Tab-separated table of C-alpha atoms and ligand atoms in Angstrom:
chain	number	residue	atom	x	y	z
A	25	UNK	CA	0.000	0.000	0.000
A	26	UNK	CA	1.183	3.543	-0.706
A	27	UNK	CA	0.687	6.189	1.961
A	28	UNK	CA	1.372	9.872	1.370
A	29	UNK	CA	1.664	12.465	4.101
A	30	UNK	CA	3.559	15.598	5.046
A	31	UNK	CA	6.626	15.021	7.169
A	32	UNK	CA	8.113	18.119	8.765
A	33	UNK	CA	6.583	20.208	6.015
A	34	UNK	CA	7.700	18.065	3.075
A	35	UNK	CA	5.808	15.529	1.024
A	36	UNK	CA	6.569	11.996	2.023
A	37	UNK	CA	5.574	8.714	0.429
A	38	UNK	CA	5.743	5.265	1.958
A	39	UNK	CA	5.164	1.996	0.207
A	40	UNK	CA	4.783	-1.177	2.246
A	41	UNK	CA	2.811	-2.741	5.069
A	42	UNK	CA	-0.013	-0.338	6.053
A	43	UNK	CA	0.202	-1.494	9.676
A	44	UNK	CA	3.871	-0.510	10.052
A	45	UNK	CA	4.203	1.709	13.122
A	46	UNK	CA	4.949	5.318	12.183
A	47	UNK	CA	7.970	5.362	14.519
A	48	UNK	CA	9.726	2.696	12.429
A	49	UNK	CA	9.331	4.694	9.257
A	50	UNK	CA	10.583	7.847	10.924
A	51	UNK	CA	13.661	6.174	12.308
A	52	UNK	CA	14.547	3.493	9.803
A	53	UNK	CA	13.478	5.043	6.492
A	54	UNK	CA	13.751	8.750	7.201
A	55	UNK	CA	16.617	8.562	9.726
A	56	UNK	CA	14.745	10.919	12.024
A	57	UNK	CA	16.152	9.269	15.109
A	58	UNK	CA	15.073	11.972	17.554
A	59	UNK	CA	11.846	10.004	17.942
A	60	UNK	CA	12.661	7.064	20.222
A	61	UNK	CA	10.998	3.655	20.322
A	62	UNK	CA	11.393	2.623	23.940
A	63	UNK	CA	8.402	0.635	25.202
A	64	UNK	CA	6.408	0.333	21.956
A	65	UNK	CA	3.302	0.071	24.105
A	66	UNK	CA	2.069	3.614	24.591
A	67	UNK	CA	3.407	3.838	28.134
A	68	UNK	CA	6.619	5.872	27.959
A	69	UNK	CA	5.887	8.713	25.514
A	70	UNK	CA	9.425	8.722	24.053
A	71	UNK	CA	7.987	8.246	20.555
A	72	UNK	CA	5.574	11.203	20.744
A	73	UNK	CA	5.145	13.223	17.545
A	74	UNK	CA	2.504	15.627	16.303
A	75	UNK	CA	-0.040	14.283	13.850
A	76	UNK	CA	-2.173	17.141	12.572
A	77	UNK	CA	-0.908	19.188	15.537
A	78	UNK	CA	-1.908	16.635	18.172
A	79	UNK	CA	0.728	14.936	20.322
A	80	UNK	CA	0.343	11.167	19.938
A	81	UNK	CA	2.537	8.083	20.383
A	82	UNK	CA	3.995	7.058	17.021
A	83	UNK	CA	4.683	3.482	18.149
A	84	UNK	CA	0.959	2.646	18.078
A	85	UNK	CA	0.103	4.603	14.931
A	86	UNK	CA	-0.228	2.398	11.861
A	87	UNK	CA	1.221	4.316	8.953
A	88	UNK	CA	-1.996	3.945	6.942
A	89	UNK	CA	-3.783	6.133	9.501
A	90	UNK	CA	-1.528	9.101	8.688
A	91	UNK	CA	-2.567	9.166	5.028
A	92	UNK	CA	-3.060	12.874	4.170
A	93	UNK	CA	-1.932	14.054	7.618
A	94	UNK	CA	0.857	16.426	8.663
A	95	UNK	CA	3.446	14.753	10.875
A	96	UNK	CA	5.940	16.823	12.853
A	97	UNK	CA	8.846	15.247	14.687
A	98	UNK	CA	11.308	16.854	17.082
A	99	UNK	CA	13.554	17.568	14.086
A	100	UNK	CA	10.752	19.585	12.499
A	101	UNK	CA	9.871	21.612	15.566
A	102	UNK	CA	12.723	23.974	14.873
A	103	UNK	CA	15.234	23.054	12.272
A	104	UNK	CA	18.523	24.187	10.811
A	105	UNK	CA	19.287	27.812	11.413
A	106	UNK	CA	15.954	28.620	12.971
A	107	UNK	CA	15.790	29.486	16.646
A	108	UNK	CA	14.772	26.721	19.001
A	109	UNK	CA	11.160	26.397	20.055
A	110	UNK	CA	10.852	28.546	23.225
A	111	UNK	CA	10.277	25.442	25.317
A	112	UNK	CA	13.406	23.782	23.949
A	113	UNK	CA	15.386	26.923	24.676
A	114	UNK	CA	13.976	27.050	28.198
A	115	UNK	CA	14.858	23.401	28.855
A	116	UNK	CA	18.365	24.010	27.606
A	117	UNK	CA	18.772	27.126	29.722
A	118	UNK	CA	17.494	25.323	32.816
A	119	UNK	CA	19.744	22.340	32.137
A	120	UNK	CA	16.675	20.142	32.543
A	121	UNK	CA	17.888	17.319	30.315
A	122	UNK	CA	20.166	14.455	31.298
A	123	UNK	CA	20.515	11.458	28.985
A	124	UNK	CA	17.999	12.860	26.529
A	125	UNK	CA	16.151	9.609	25.860
A	126	UNK	CA	12.781	10.907	26.982
A	127	UNK	CA	13.247	14.485	25.889
A	128	UNK	CA	12.130	14.577	22.279
A	129	UNK	CA	8.858	12.987	23.390
A	130	UNK	CA	8.633	15.271	26.401
A	131	UNK	CA	9.100	18.348	24.191
A	132	UNK	CA	6.573	17.146	21.610
A	133	UNK	CA	3.931	16.501	24.297
A	134	UNK	CA	4.568	19.723	26.155
A	135	UNK	CA	4.932	21.998	23.120
A	136	UNK	CA	1.413	21.053	22.010
A	137	UNK	CA	0.206	21.441	25.577
A	138	UNK	CA	1.589	24.959	26.136
A	139	UNK	CA	0.237	26.033	22.755
A	140	UNK	CA	-3.267	24.947	23.771
A	141	UNK	CA	-3.075	25.874	27.456
A	142	UNK	CA	-1.261	29.190	27.870
A	143	UNK	CA	-2.746	29.618	31.339
A	144	UNK	CA	-1.988	26.130	32.613
A	145	UNK	CA	-1.481	25.598	36.333
A	146	UNK	CA	1.229	23.398	37.824
A	147	UNK	CA	-1.126	20.449	38.388
A	148	UNK	CA	-2.306	20.792	34.777
A	149	UNK	CA	1.298	20.723	33.555
A	150	UNK	CA	1.895	17.568	35.596
A	151	UNK	CA	-1.274	15.959	34.267
A	152	UNK	CA	-0.144	16.719	30.716
A	153	UNK	CA	3.134	14.834	31.146
A	154	UNK	CA	1.908	11.678	32.861
A	155	UNK	CA	2.452	9.774	29.623
A	156	UNK	CA	6.105	10.845	29.353
A	157	UNK	CA	8.429	8.857	31.542
A	158	UNK	CA	11.885	10.166	32.440
A	159	UNK	CA	14.292	7.806	34.133
A	160	UNK	CA	16.970	10.425	34.891
A	161	UNK	CA	16.001	13.842	36.027
A	162	UNK	CA	12.931	13.544	38.149
A	163	UNK	CA	10.150	15.730	36.988
A	164	UNK	CA	10.228	18.840	39.151
A	165	UNK	CA	12.807	20.687	37.086
A	166	UNK	CA	10.854	19.988	33.941
A	167	UNK	CA	7.611	21.200	35.518
A	168	UNK	CA	9.384	24.298	36.863
A	169	UNK	CA	10.730	25.101	33.416
A	170	UNK	CA	7.358	24.749	31.703
A	171	UNK	CA	5.725	26.907	34.382
A	172	UNK	CA	8.458	29.582	34.040
A	173	UNK	CA	8.235	29.492	30.283
A	174	UNK	CA	4.470	30.055	30.360
A	175	UNK	CA	4.865	32.746	32.975
A	176	UNK	CA	7.418	34.656	30.934
A	177	UNK	CA	5.356	34.364	27.783
A	178	UNK	CA	2.315	35.717	29.607
A	179	UNK	CA	4.310	38.623	31.006
A	180	UNK	CA	5.649	39.408	27.553
A	181	UNK	CA	2.145	39.105	26.118
A	182	UNK	CA	3.221	36.284	23.835
A	183	UNK	CA	2.093	32.760	23.362
A	184	UNK	CA	4.667	29.989	23.647
A	185	UNK	CA	5.542	28.746	20.207
A	186	UNK	CA	3.771	31.716	18.674
A	187	UNK	CA	0.644	29.720	17.977
A	188	UNK	CA	-2.594	31.487	18.701
A	189	UNK	CA	-5.350	29.491	20.304
B	16	UNK	CA	10.618	-1.881	6.713
B	17	UNK	CA	9.312	-3.265	3.449
B	18	UNK	CA	7.466	-6.197	4.934
B	19	UNK	CA	6.626	-9.253	2.911
B	20	UNK	CA	3.028	-9.071	4.163
B	21	UNK	CA	0.524	-8.056	1.521
B	22	UNK	CA	-1.978	-6.681	3.938
B	23	UNK	CA	-5.234	-5.234	2.729
B	24	UNK	CA	-6.233	-1.887	4.236
B	25	UNK	CA	-9.522	-0.106	3.632
B	26	UNK	CA	-10.144	3.394	4.950
B	27	UNK	CA	-13.924	3.182	4.657
B	28	UNK	CA	-15.786	6.409	4.049
B	29	UNK	CA	-19.240	4.903	4.588
B	30	UNK	CA	-20.621	2.243	6.868
B	31	UNK	CA	-21.659	0.195	3.823
B	32	UNK	CA	-18.091	0.209	2.611
B	33	UNK	CA	-16.892	-0.843	6.062
B	34	UNK	CA	-19.432	-3.671	6.220
B	35	UNK	CA	-18.432	-4.848	2.739
B	36	UNK	CA	-14.821	-5.099	3.931
B	37	UNK	CA	-16.008	-6.838	7.080
B	38	UNK	CA	-17.885	-9.441	5.047
B	39	UNK	CA	-14.602	-10.128	3.272
B	40	UNK	CA	-13.020	-10.835	6.637
B	41	UNK	CA	-11.398	-7.490	7.465
B	42	UNK	CA	-10.862	-6.685	11.161
B	43	UNK	CA	-11.987	-3.293	12.452
B	44	UNK	CA	-9.232	-0.784	13.219
B	45	UNK	CA	-10.146	2.248	15.310
B	46	UNK	CA	-7.340	4.099	17.135
B	47	UNK	CA	-5.061	1.069	17.045
B	48	UNK	CA	-3.865	1.465	20.654
B	49	UNK	CA	-5.019	-2.039	21.504
B	50	UNK	CA	-4.566	-3.770	18.186
B	51	UNK	CA	-1.051	-2.448	17.526
B	52	UNK	CA	0.122	-4.232	20.654
B	53	UNK	CA	-1.171	-7.625	19.456
B	54	UNK	CA	2.286	-8.733	18.252
B	55	UNK	CA	3.611	-8.190	21.789
B	56	UNK	CA	0.901	-10.546	23.029
B	57	UNK	CA	2.004	-13.128	20.490
B	58	UNK	CA	-0.926	-12.433	18.155
B	59	UNK	CA	-0.325	-11.605	14.490
B	60	UNK	CA	-1.839	-8.394	13.163
B	61	UNK	CA	-4.850	-9.120	10.946
B	62	UNK	CA	-4.235	-9.687	7.232
B	63	UNK	CA	-7.108	-7.416	6.271
B	64	UNK	CA	-8.101	-4.267	8.116
B	65	UNK	CA	-10.887	-1.731	7.761
B	66	UNK	CA	-10.437	1.661	9.420
B	67	UNK	CA	-13.434	3.689	10.600
B	68	UNK	CA	-11.896	7.148	11.070
B	69	UNK	CA	-13.149	8.528	7.762
B	70	UNK	CA	-16.825	7.758	8.439
B	71	UNK	CA	-18.139	11.152	9.660
B	72	UNK	CA	-21.220	9.766	11.447
B	73	UNK	CA	-19.056	7.632	13.703
B	74	UNK	CA	-16.882	10.528	14.861
B	75	UNK	CA	-19.418	12.829	16.460
B	76	UNK	CA	-21.148	13.277	19.792
B	77	UNK	CA	-24.748	14.498	19.549
B	78	UNK	CA	-26.140	16.058	22.717
B	79	UNK	CA	-29.932	16.386	22.742
B	80	UNK	CA	-32.149	17.512	25.617
B	81	UNK	CA	-33.177	13.961	26.517
B	82	UNK	CA	-30.421	11.805	25.075
B	83	UNK	CA	-26.838	11.655	23.861
B	84	UNK	CA	-25.460	9.676	20.924
B	85	UNK	CA	-21.743	8.877	20.821
B	86	UNK	CA	-20.123	7.677	17.603
B	87	UNK	CA	-17.952	4.591	18.070
B	88	UNK	CA	-14.905	6.322	16.554
B	89	UNK	CA	-15.042	9.239	19.010
B	90	UNK	CA	-11.826	9.416	21.017
B	91	UNK	CA	-11.626	9.521	24.796
B	92	UNK	CA	-10.330	13.115	24.613
B	93	UNK	CA	-13.200	14.293	22.406
B	94	UNK	CA	-15.784	12.488	24.537
B	95	UNK	CA	-14.449	14.015	27.755
B	96	UNK	CA	-14.605	17.513	26.253
B	97	UNK	CA	-18.038	17.028	24.680
B	98	UNK	CA	-19.755	15.821	27.854
B	99	UNK	CA	-17.855	18.051	30.266
B	100	UNK	CA	-20.377	19.860	32.457
B	101	UNK	CA	-23.376	17.812	31.271
B	102	UNK	CA	-25.293	16.873	34.433
B	103	UNK	CA	-25.371	13.147	35.105
B	104	UNK	CA	-22.364	12.308	32.913
B	105	UNK	CA	-19.642	13.167	35.427
B	106	UNK	CA	-18.701	9.481	35.596
B	107	UNK	CA	-18.318	9.092	31.826
B	108	UNK	CA	-16.228	12.264	31.709
B	109	UNK	CA	-14.015	11.049	34.569
B	110	UNK	CA	-13.568	7.692	32.812
B	111	UNK	CA	-12.713	9.343	29.493
B	112	UNK	CA	-10.330	11.829	31.122
B	113	UNK	CA	-8.742	9.432	33.593
B	114	UNK	CA	-7.982	6.404	31.418
B	115	UNK	CA	-4.459	5.748	30.136
B	116	UNK	CA	-2.463	8.926	29.421
B	117	UNK	CA	-3.136	12.049	27.350
B	118	UNK	CA	-1.482	10.746	24.153
B	119	UNK	CA	-3.497	7.523	24.248
B	120	UNK	CA	-6.707	9.386	25.061
B	121	UNK	CA	-6.272	11.484	21.905
B	122	UNK	CA	-6.255	8.305	19.833
B	123	UNK	CA	-8.162	5.528	21.627
B	124	UNK	CA	-11.851	5.380	20.779
B	125	UNK	CA	-15.037	4.537	22.624
B	126	UNK	CA	-15.706	1.629	20.250
B	127	UNK	CA	-12.191	0.306	20.749
B	128	UNK	CA	-12.618	0.412	24.509
B	129	UNK	CA	-15.899	-1.532	24.327
B	130	UNK	CA	-14.654	-4.017	21.738
B	131	UNK	CA	-11.184	-4.868	23.067
B	132	UNK	CA	-12.066	-8.443	24.002
B	133	UNK	CA	-10.115	-9.852	26.930
B	134	UNK	CA	-9.418	-6.351	28.263
B	135	UNK	CA	-10.849	-6.362	31.769
B	136	UNK	CA	-9.762	-2.866	32.818
B	137	UNK	CA	-11.653	-0.794	30.226
B	138	UNK	CA	-12.725	2.374	32.043
B	139	UNK	CA	-15.638	3.325	29.824
B	140	UNK	CA	-17.368	-0.012	30.239
B	141	UNK	CA	-18.494	0.322	33.885
B	142	UNK	CA	-19.142	4.046	33.328
B	143	UNK	CA	-21.517	3.186	30.471
B	144	UNK	CA	-23.044	0.268	32.393
B	145	UNK	CA	-24.392	2.614	35.069
B	146	UNK	CA	-25.785	4.879	32.329
B	147	UNK	CA	-27.650	1.773	31.052
B	148	UNK	CA	-26.288	2.611	27.613
B	149	UNK	CA	-27.648	1.056	24.446
B	150	UNK	CA	-25.068	-0.190	21.954
B	151	UNK	CA	-25.887	0.102	18.257
B	152	UNK	CA	-24.212	-2.314	15.891
B	153	UNK	CA	-24.217	-2.938	12.196
B	154	UNK	CA	-24.241	-6.660	11.487
B	155	UNK	CA	-24.620	-8.828	8.410
B	156	UNK	CA	-28.260	-9.250	9.426
B	157	UNK	CA	-28.756	-5.481	9.648
B	158	UNK	CA	-28.594	-2.963	12.480
B	159	UNK	CA	-29.036	-4.106	16.083
B	160	UNK	CA	-29.664	-2.251	19.325
B	161	UNK	CA	-28.632	-3.972	22.531
B	162	UNK	CA	-28.475	-3.038	26.182
B	163	UNK	CA	-24.840	-2.779	27.185
B	164	UNK	CA	-25.021	-5.775	29.560
B	165	UNK	CA	-26.361	-7.969	26.736
B	166	UNK	CA	-23.734	-6.591	24.391
B	167	UNK	CA	-20.982	-7.500	26.851
B	168	UNK	CA	-22.413	-10.998	27.280
B	169	UNK	CA	-22.527	-11.681	23.539
B	170	UNK	CA	-19.752	-9.484	22.210
B	171	UNK	CA	-17.452	-12.351	21.180
B	172	UNK	CA	-20.133	-13.545	18.763
B	173	UNK	CA	-21.461	-10.118	17.782
B	174	UNK	CA	-18.009	-8.870	16.886
B	175	UNK	CA	-17.103	-11.737	14.578
B	176	UNK	CA	-18.687	-9.770	11.735
B	177	UNK	CA	-20.320	-6.722	13.347
B	178	UNK	CA	-19.263	-3.121	13.790
B	179	UNK	CA	-20.242	-1.062	16.820
B	180	UNK	CA	-21.516	2.187	15.380
B	181	UNK	CA	-23.005	4.266	18.187
B	182	UNK	CA	-23.693	4.371	21.896
B	183	UNK	CA	-27.015	5.834	23.039
B	184	UNK	CA	-27.449	7.337	26.498
B	185	UNK	CA	-30.632	8.662	28.097
B	186	UNK	CA	-30.247	11.842	30.121
B	187	UNK	CA	-32.014	10.490	33.166
B	188	UNK	CA	-29.231	10.707	35.737
B	189	UNK	CA	-28.873	13.266	38.495
B	190	UNK	CA	-25.214	12.520	39.152
B	191	UNK	CA	-22.538	9.938	38.498
B	192	UNK	CA	-18.982	9.169	39.597
B	193	UNK	CA	-16.109	7.010	38.431
B	194	UNK	CA	-13.560	5.831	40.977
B	195	UNK	CA	-10.471	4.004	39.749
B	196	UNK	CA	-7.601	2.543	41.670
B	197	UNK	CA	-4.344	2.365	39.723
B	198	UNK	CA	-1.171	1.334	41.533
B	199	UNK	CA	0.530	4.504	40.375
B	200	UNK	CA	-1.100	7.737	39.404
B	201	UNK	CA	-0.535	7.210	35.710
B	202	UNK	CA	0.241	4.552	33.192
B	203	UNK	CA	-1.086	1.474	34.959
B	204	UNK	CA	-4.344	-0.186	34.216
B	205	UNK	CA	-6.655	0.272	37.176
B	206	UNK	CA	-6.660	-2.571	39.713
B	207	UNK	CA	-10.363	-1.990	40.314
B	208	UNK	CA	-12.972	0.459	39.068
B	209	UNK	CA	-16.273	1.406	40.671
B	210	UNK	CA	-18.736	3.480	38.638
B	211	UNK	CA	-21.837	4.850	40.287
B	212	UNK	CA	-24.882	6.792	39.143
B	213	UNK	CA	-27.987	8.183	40.778
B	214	UNK	CA	-31.264	8.329	38.869
B	215	UNK	CA	-34.076	10.862	39.323
B	216	UNK	CA	-35.661	8.685	42.028
B	217	UNK	CA	-32.326	8.864	43.888
B	218	UNK	CA	-31.687	5.191	43.282
B	219	UNK	CA	-28.091	4.131	42.985
B	220	UNK	CA	-26.635	2.113	40.134
B	221	UNK	CA	-23.207	0.569	40.641
B	222	UNK	CA	-20.869	-1.242	38.254
B	223	UNK	CA	-17.452	-2.743	38.810
B	224	UNK	CA	-14.643	-3.046	36.264
B	225	UNK	CA	-11.242	-4.731	36.255
B	226	UNK	CA	-12.038	-7.062	39.170
B	227	UNK	CA	-13.559	-9.850	37.059
B	228	UNK	CA	-12.709	-10.522	33.401
B	229	UNK	CA	-15.730	-8.487	32.246
B	230	UNK	CA	-17.245	-5.470	34.007
B	231	UNK	CA	-20.734	-5.923	35.441
B	232	UNK	CA	-23.425	-4.253	37.524
B	233	UNK	CA	-23.239	-4.931	41.268
B	234	UNK	CA	-26.915	-5.834	41.599
B	235	UNK	CA	-26.608	-7.397	45.075
B	236	UNK	CA	-25.286	-4.100	46.438
B	237	UNK	CA	-27.785	-2.010	44.476
B	238	UNK	CA	-30.653	-4.040	45.973
B	239	UNK	CA	-29.246	-3.845	49.477
B	240	UNK	CA	-28.902	-0.082	49.158
B	241	UNK	CA	-32.441	0.242	47.846
B	242	UNK	CA	-33.777	-1.598	50.882
B	243	UNK	CA	-33.001	1.512	52.942
B	244	UNK	CA	-34.504	4.974	52.345
B	245	UNK	CA	-32.788	7.046	49.645
B	246	UNK	CA	-32.264	9.805	52.208
B	247	UNK	CA	-30.082	7.345	54.159
B	248	UNK	CA	-27.524	7.136	51.350
B	249	UNK	CA	-24.314	7.357	53.285
B	250	UNK	CA	-20.723	6.515	52.318
B	251	UNK	CA	-19.935	4.556	55.501
B	252	UNK	CA	-23.135	2.540	55.310
B	253	UNK	CA	-22.596	1.859	51.598
B	254	UNK	CA	-19.099	0.539	52.378
B	255	UNK	CA	-20.536	-1.776	55.058
B	256	UNK	CA	-23.104	-3.097	52.606
B	257	UNK	CA	-20.381	-3.506	49.971
B	258	UNK	CA	-18.412	-5.674	52.391
B	259	UNK	CA	-21.486	-7.741	53.199
B	260	UNK	CA	-22.577	-8.207	49.568
B	261	UNK	CA	-19.200	-8.638	47.925
B	262	UNK	CA	-19.985	-11.365	45.390
B	263	UNK	CA	-16.964	-10.771	43.110
B	264	UNK	CA	-14.370	-13.369	42.139
B	265	UNK	CA	-11.219	-11.311	41.715
B	266	UNK	CA	-9.050	-12.143	38.700
B	267	UNK	CA	-5.321	-12.604	39.191
B	268	UNK	CA	-3.278	-10.337	36.955
B	269	UNK	CA	0.004	-8.525	36.510
B	270	UNK	CA	-0.990	-5.459	38.522
B	271	UNK	CA	-2.698	-7.272	41.399
B	272	UNK	CA	-3.986	-10.577	42.670
B	273	UNK	CA	-7.668	-11.373	42.701
B	274	UNK	CA	-8.169	-11.183	46.463
B	275	UNK	CA	-6.785	-7.645	46.489
B	276	UNK	CA	-9.010	-6.410	43.677
B	277	UNK	CA	-12.005	-7.809	45.582
B	278	UNK	CA	-10.910	-6.403	48.908
B	279	UNK	CA	-10.499	-2.801	47.722
B	280	UNK	CA	-14.112	-2.571	46.579
B	281	UNK	CA	-15.754	-1.352	49.827
B	282	UNK	CA	-13.439	1.675	50.228
B	283	UNK	CA	-13.909	2.524	46.554
B	284	UNK	CA	-17.689	2.354	47.036
B	285	UNK	CA	-17.338	4.676	50.009
B	286	UNK	CA	-15.401	7.197	47.934
B	287	UNK	CA	-17.853	6.809	45.079
B	288	UNK	CA	-20.947	7.421	47.182
B	289	UNK	CA	-19.309	10.483	48.725
B	290	UNK	CA	-18.541	11.821	45.231
B	291	UNK	CA	-22.077	11.052	44.086
B	292	UNK	CA	-23.658	12.883	47.013
B	293	UNK	CA	-21.410	15.880	46.432
B	294	UNK	CA	-22.151	16.058	42.700
B	295	UNK	CA	-25.861	15.515	43.274
B	296	UNK	CA	-25.866	18.400	45.763
B	297	UNK	CA	-26.853	16.060	48.595
B	298	UNK	CA	-23.666	16.023	50.632
C	22	LIG	C1	-0.419	2.884	27.620
C	22	LIG	C2	-1.845	2.475	27.633
C	22	LIG	C3	-2.589	2.638	28.791
C	22	LIG	C4	-3.925	2.305	28.812
C	22	LIG	N1	-4.642	2.533	29.939
C	22	LIG	C5	-5.981	2.343	29.919
C	22	LIG	C6	-6.790	2.686	31.016
C	22	LIG	O1	-6.311	3.148	32.052
C	22	LIG	N2	-8.139	2.496	30.895
C	22	LIG	C7	-8.705	2.003	29.770
C	22	LIG	O2	-9.897	1.882	29.687
C	22	LIG	N3	-7.946	1.645	28.734
C	22	LIG	C8	-6.620	1.801	28.786
C	22	LIG	N4	-5.870	1.448	27.709
C	22	LIG	C9	-6.491	0.703	26.645
C	22	LIG	C10	-7.103	1.626	25.621
C	22	LIG	O3	-8.106	2.362	26.180
C	22	LIG	C11	-7.659	0.776	24.588
C	22	LIG	O4	-6.510	0.311	23.968
C	22	LIG	C12	-8.517	1.592	23.646
C	22	LIG	O5	-9.704	2.006	24.226
C	22	LIG	C13	-8.793	0.865	22.419
C	22	LIG	O6	-9.308	1.800	21.520
C	22	LIG	P1	-8.706	1.933	20.062
C	22	LIG	O7	-9.598	2.886	19.363
C	22	LIG	O8	-7.284	2.248	20.094
C	22	LIG	O9	-8.983	0.445	19.552
C	22	LIG	P2	-8.245	-0.483	18.508
C	22	LIG	O10	-6.927	-0.907	19.016
C	22	LIG	O11	-8.301	0.106	17.155
C	22	LIG	O12	-9.260	-1.717	18.568
C	22	LIG	C14	-9.413	-2.497	19.729
C	22	LIG	C15	-10.276	-3.720	19.391
C	22	LIG	O13	-11.627	-3.346	19.194
C	22	LIG	C16	-12.064	-3.654	17.881
C	22	LIG	N5	-12.885	-2.505	17.479
C	22	LIG	C17	-12.536	-1.189	17.594
C	22	LIG	N6	-13.584	-0.417	17.242
C	22	LIG	C18	-14.586	-1.237	16.895
C	22	LIG	C19	-15.914	-1.028	16.439
C	22	LIG	N7	-16.406	0.202	16.301
C	22	LIG	N8	-16.675	-2.108	16.154
C	22	LIG	C20	-16.178	-3.362	16.306
C	22	LIG	N9	-14.935	-3.625	16.740
C	22	LIG	C21	-14.143	-2.584	17.026
C	22	LIG	C22	-10.818	-3.865	17.069
C	22	LIG	O14	-11.040	-4.767	16.017
C	22	LIG	C23	-9.858	-4.424	18.121
C	22	LIG	O15	-10.088	-5.787	18.298
C	22	LIG	C24	-4.533	1.768	27.656
C	22	LIG	C25	-3.795	1.598	26.494
C	22	LIG	C26	-2.461	1.937	26.467
C	22	LIG	C27	-1.704	1.755	25.214
C	23	LIG	S1	7.690	3.833	22.538
C	23	LIG	FE1	5.793	4.693	22.130
C	23	LIG	S2	5.037	5.181	24.056
C	23	LIG	FE2	6.860	4.134	24.523
C	24	LIG	S1	16.675	12.648	30.593
C	24	LIG	FE1	17.145	10.534	30.632
C	24	LIG	S2	15.193	9.583	30.513
C	24	LIG	FE2	14.735	11.645	30.755
């Protein structure tokens, strides 16, 4: 079966088993290895990408279901010479990352969340990341950074990621 | 990546098209969050698949003054948002918003939750049991409407060639609640689930999920609670009755042993009745 979709803004075509998990195509065919396949069961969130702007696990997404959709991976969130997504920059500044295994998924989940919830409270931030497991850092520094990032954006009258909701 | 499997995949745009694929032996694919894990359970993915996400009628929630109709392909996230604030559906909303994790809830559908055979911990099932939901199916013999308890009893047979299309709910509840006990706050399947609802006559309906292989109404407890006056609805008393009328056979599983699932029911009933009284403005 042939499946066509947009991948990080470019046309992409896949030919093969329609039930192939999206994560395998990203990593093995497109070499977009930022997206990690850790549990392959929907539990860890390391494989999170945006499909039509929604953060979803790519390990459980059969490629045929992304026909006609726009897929964004961590590589597409801010690429090349472009500035980092504000959340990425904030995580870097706060030194919130350790091994980095969970982080692409964490950023993909949270970037969609802050876009849709500019006034999120701390408990709401925590609830948004329950599907993203980090084995290194503990979560408080990540939550702090998201809260600070939202706070600063509000003070500056901007929305994180520049997306209006 | 190029697999040797020549799998057939139909993205049906009408129910007729989906049923035609079904007659040819295609398995239904909704969000895929259950089915995509089949290989990890030692089960091959189906050779022919029909996806429902392009059938518009199956992806909407219709809220009318006296009833609600939920399309089978509606996701947990959409369901939670659609029914948020609708009196009587607090339990369904809590089930839709509390199951799994946010990424899964954006993908996993109501139909998938009801049709994942051998999945004992489905949150929406007890929540819909206390709503006395009606399940609409399309089958080779034509459409069928079944009470949810009958659907659960016969679903192995019904789903050999049928498609669940819609869930119908009457708006006859004053309040409802959904109490789940996971081992950790997120990620685990709940060890036990107690869903409760109160109808306009202040009678309590109670269903239990995850304790036995299939969720069911707790009729022995419902009857015992009805023996007393509705005004006497009290969390402590309900927990005592739950202890006395505990007729569940707990299933052993990865998260917990059967005795434990059974034993946690009275405190969950206590919490549930307290939540029900609060929501119903009676606490
Ligand atoms: C990490 C994780 C955590 C989870 N935690 C919870 C939890 O806490 N609570 C909970 O309730 N669930 C939980 N689940 C299970 C999840 O809710 C189910 O996997 C989901 O509801 C299935 O929906 P789906 O749309 O993805 O179904 P699919 O995987 O597409 O399908 C599931 C089954 O139902 C059949 N089917 C689907 N739709 C129909 C239909 N309309 N008619 C006939 N047959 C149909 C399919 O053929 C398949 O056999 C969890 C899942 C994961 C991955
Ligand atoms: S690899 Fe997809 S959720 Fe863990
Ligand atoms: S930084 Fe190592 S798993 Fe999160």
